[in-house]
Tab-separated table of C-alpha atoms in Angstrom:
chain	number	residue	atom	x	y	z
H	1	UNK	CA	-10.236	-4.834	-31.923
H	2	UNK	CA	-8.038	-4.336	-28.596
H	3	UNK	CA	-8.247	-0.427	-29.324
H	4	UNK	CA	-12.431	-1.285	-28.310
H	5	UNK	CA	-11.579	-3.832	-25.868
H	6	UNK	CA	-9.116	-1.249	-23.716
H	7	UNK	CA	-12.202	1.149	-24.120
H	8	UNK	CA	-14.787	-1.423	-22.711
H	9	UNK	CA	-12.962	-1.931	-19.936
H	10	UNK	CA	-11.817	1.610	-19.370
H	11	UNK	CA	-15.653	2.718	-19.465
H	12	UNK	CA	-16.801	-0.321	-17.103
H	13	UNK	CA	-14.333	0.662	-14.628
H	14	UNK	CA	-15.003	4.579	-14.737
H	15	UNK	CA	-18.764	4.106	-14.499
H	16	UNK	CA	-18.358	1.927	-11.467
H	17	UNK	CA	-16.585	4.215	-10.102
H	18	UNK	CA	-19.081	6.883	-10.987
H	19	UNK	CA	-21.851	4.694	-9.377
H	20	UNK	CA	-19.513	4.126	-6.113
H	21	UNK	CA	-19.381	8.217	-6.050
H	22	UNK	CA	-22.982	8.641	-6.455
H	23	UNK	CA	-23.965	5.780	-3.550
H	24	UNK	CA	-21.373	7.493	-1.649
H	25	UNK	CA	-23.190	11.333	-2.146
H	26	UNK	CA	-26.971	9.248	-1.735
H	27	UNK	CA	-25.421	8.264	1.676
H	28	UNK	CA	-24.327	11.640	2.700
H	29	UNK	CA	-27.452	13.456	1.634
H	30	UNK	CA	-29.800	10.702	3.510
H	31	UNK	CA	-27.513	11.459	6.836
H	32	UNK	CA	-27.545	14.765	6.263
H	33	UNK	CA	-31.384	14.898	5.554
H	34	UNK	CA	-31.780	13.305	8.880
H	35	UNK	CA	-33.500	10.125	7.129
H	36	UNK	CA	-30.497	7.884	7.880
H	37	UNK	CA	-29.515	8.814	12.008
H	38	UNK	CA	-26.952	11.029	13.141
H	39	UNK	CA	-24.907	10.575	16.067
H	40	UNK	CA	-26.321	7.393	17.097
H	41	UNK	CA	-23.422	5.962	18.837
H	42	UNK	CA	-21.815	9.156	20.163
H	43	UNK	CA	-22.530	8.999	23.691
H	44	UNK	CA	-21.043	5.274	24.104
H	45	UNK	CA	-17.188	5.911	23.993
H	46	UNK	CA	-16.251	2.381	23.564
H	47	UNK	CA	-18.544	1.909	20.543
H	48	UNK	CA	-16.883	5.513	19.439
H	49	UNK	CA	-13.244	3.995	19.921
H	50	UNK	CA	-13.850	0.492	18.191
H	51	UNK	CA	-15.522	2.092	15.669
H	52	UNK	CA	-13.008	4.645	14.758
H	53	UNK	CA	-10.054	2.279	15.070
H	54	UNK	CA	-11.914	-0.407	12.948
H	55	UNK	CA	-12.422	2.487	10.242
H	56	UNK	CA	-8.867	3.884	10.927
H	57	UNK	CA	-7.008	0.380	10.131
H	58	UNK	CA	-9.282	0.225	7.129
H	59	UNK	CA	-8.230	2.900	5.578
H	60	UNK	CA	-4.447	2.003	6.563
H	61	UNK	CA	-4.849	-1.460	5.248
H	62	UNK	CA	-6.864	-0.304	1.930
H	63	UNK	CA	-3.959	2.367	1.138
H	64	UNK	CA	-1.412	0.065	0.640
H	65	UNK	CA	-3.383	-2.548	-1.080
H	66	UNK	CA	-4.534	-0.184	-3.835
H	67	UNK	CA	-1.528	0.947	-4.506
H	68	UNK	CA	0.946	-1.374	-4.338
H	69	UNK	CA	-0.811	-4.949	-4.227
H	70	UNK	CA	-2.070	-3.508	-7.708
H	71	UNK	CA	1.257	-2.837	-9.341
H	72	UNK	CA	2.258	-6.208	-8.031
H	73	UNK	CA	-0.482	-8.502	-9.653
H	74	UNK	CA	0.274	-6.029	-13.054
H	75	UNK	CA	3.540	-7.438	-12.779
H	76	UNK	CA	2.378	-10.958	-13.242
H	77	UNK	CA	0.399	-10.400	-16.541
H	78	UNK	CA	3.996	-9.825	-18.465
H	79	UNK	CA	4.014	-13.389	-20.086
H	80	UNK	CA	-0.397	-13.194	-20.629
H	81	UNK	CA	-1.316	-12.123	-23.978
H	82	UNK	CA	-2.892	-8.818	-24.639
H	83	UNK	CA	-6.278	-10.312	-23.785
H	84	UNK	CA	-5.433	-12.304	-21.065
H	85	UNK	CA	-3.681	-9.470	-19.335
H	86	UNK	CA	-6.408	-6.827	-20.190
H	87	UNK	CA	-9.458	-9.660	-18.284
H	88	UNK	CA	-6.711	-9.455	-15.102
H	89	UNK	CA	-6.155	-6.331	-15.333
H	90	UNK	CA	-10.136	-5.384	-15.116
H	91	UNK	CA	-10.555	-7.708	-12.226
H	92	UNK	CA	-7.733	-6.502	-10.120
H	93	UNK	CA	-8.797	-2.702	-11.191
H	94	UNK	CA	-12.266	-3.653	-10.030
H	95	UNK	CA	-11.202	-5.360	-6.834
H	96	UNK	CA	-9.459	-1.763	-5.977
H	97	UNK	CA	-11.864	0.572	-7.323
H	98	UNK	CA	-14.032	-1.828	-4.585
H	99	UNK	CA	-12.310	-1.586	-1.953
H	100	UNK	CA	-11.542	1.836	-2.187
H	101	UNK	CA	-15.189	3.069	-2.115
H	102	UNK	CA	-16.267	0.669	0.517
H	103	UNK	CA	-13.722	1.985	2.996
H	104	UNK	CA	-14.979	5.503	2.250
H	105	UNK	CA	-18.477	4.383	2.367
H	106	UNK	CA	-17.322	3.089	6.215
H	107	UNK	CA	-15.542	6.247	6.955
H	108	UNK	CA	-18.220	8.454	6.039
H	109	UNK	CA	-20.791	6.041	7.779
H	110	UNK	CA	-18.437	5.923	10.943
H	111	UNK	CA	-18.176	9.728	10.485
H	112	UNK	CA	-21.725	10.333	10.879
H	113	UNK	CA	-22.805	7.400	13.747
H	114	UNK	CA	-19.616	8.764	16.075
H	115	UNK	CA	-19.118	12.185	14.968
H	116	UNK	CA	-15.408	11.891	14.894
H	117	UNK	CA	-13.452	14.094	12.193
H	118	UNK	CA	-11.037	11.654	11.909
H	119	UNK	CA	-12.906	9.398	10.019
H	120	UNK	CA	-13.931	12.361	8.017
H	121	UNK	CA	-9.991	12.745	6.968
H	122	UNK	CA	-9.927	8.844	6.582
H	123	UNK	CA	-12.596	9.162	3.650
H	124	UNK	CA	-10.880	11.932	2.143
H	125	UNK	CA	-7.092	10.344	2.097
H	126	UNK	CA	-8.987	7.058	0.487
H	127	UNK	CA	-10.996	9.302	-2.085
H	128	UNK	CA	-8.035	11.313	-2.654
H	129	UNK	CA	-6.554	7.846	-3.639
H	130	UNK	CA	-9.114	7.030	-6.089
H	131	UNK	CA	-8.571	9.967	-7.822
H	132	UNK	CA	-4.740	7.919	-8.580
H	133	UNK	CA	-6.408	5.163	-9.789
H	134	UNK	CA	-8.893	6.414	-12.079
H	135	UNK	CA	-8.320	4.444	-15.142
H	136	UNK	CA	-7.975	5.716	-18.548
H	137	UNK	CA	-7.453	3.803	-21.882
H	138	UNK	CA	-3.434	5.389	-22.470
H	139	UNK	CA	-2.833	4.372	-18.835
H	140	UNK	CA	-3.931	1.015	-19.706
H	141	UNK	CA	-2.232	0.606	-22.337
H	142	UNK	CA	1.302	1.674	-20.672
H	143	UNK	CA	-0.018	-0.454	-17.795
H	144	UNK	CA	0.229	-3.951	-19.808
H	145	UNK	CA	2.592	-2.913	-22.153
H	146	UNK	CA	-0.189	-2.909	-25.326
H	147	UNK	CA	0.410	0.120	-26.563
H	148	UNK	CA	3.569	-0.853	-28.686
H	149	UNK	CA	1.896	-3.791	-30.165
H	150	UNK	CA	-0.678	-1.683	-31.444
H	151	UNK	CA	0.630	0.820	-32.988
């Protein structure tokens, strides 16, 4: 029964992700398209530099976060049972996934209003961290410490 439980949650988190990614490439393709404007803001330089900097400490904050606030708030579900600790687990790898995608989403969105390539690198450091955090059901299981008690 926690064998299907660890895959529930492993294919909820994977198919939000997948529906993140997909948002993300709709986005793209409707700036690209020129249905959603391009460099709307490019010609003010103080919207440019607020802009960038707000997407900049973003992705600064968001690193961090995913990474280690995550391993932190794993740590706390050592006394839960295997249940307990599997329903934290999903929110706080939900939270992440989240946050991750939304500060691409504002990178790539920056990207395209200011035309500044460092918001273009910002997007891919953050999506190059989601790739770390794609869940899977043995990584799970090592996560909470299951994997023992089931086998």
């Amino acid at each position: 029964i926690m064998d299907e439980k660890i895959k529930d949650v492993v294919r909820r988190l994977n198919l939000l992700s997948y529906l993140f990614f997909v948002v993300l490439v709709v986005v793209c393709i409707l700036f690209e398209l020129g249905i959603l404007p391009q460099y709307l803001l490019k010609d003010n330089t103080i919207i440019q530099y607020v802009s960038t900097t707000i997407g900049v400490l973003l992705t600064i904050a968001v690193i961090p976060f995913s990474l280690k606030l995550f391993d932190l708030k794993l740590a706390k579900t050592d006394g839960l049972d295997s249940e307990q600790a599997l329903k934290s687990y999903y929110k706080w790898a939900f939270i992440r996934i989240a946050a991750l995608y939304i500060v691409i989403l504002c990178d790539v969105i920056i990207y395209y209003l200011v035309v500044k390539s460092e918001m273009f690198f910002c997007a891919l450091m953050v999506f190059a961290i989601t790739l770390y955090c794609h869940p899977s059901v043995k990584r799970v299981c090592r996560e909470l410490k299951i994997e023992k008690e089931e086998k």
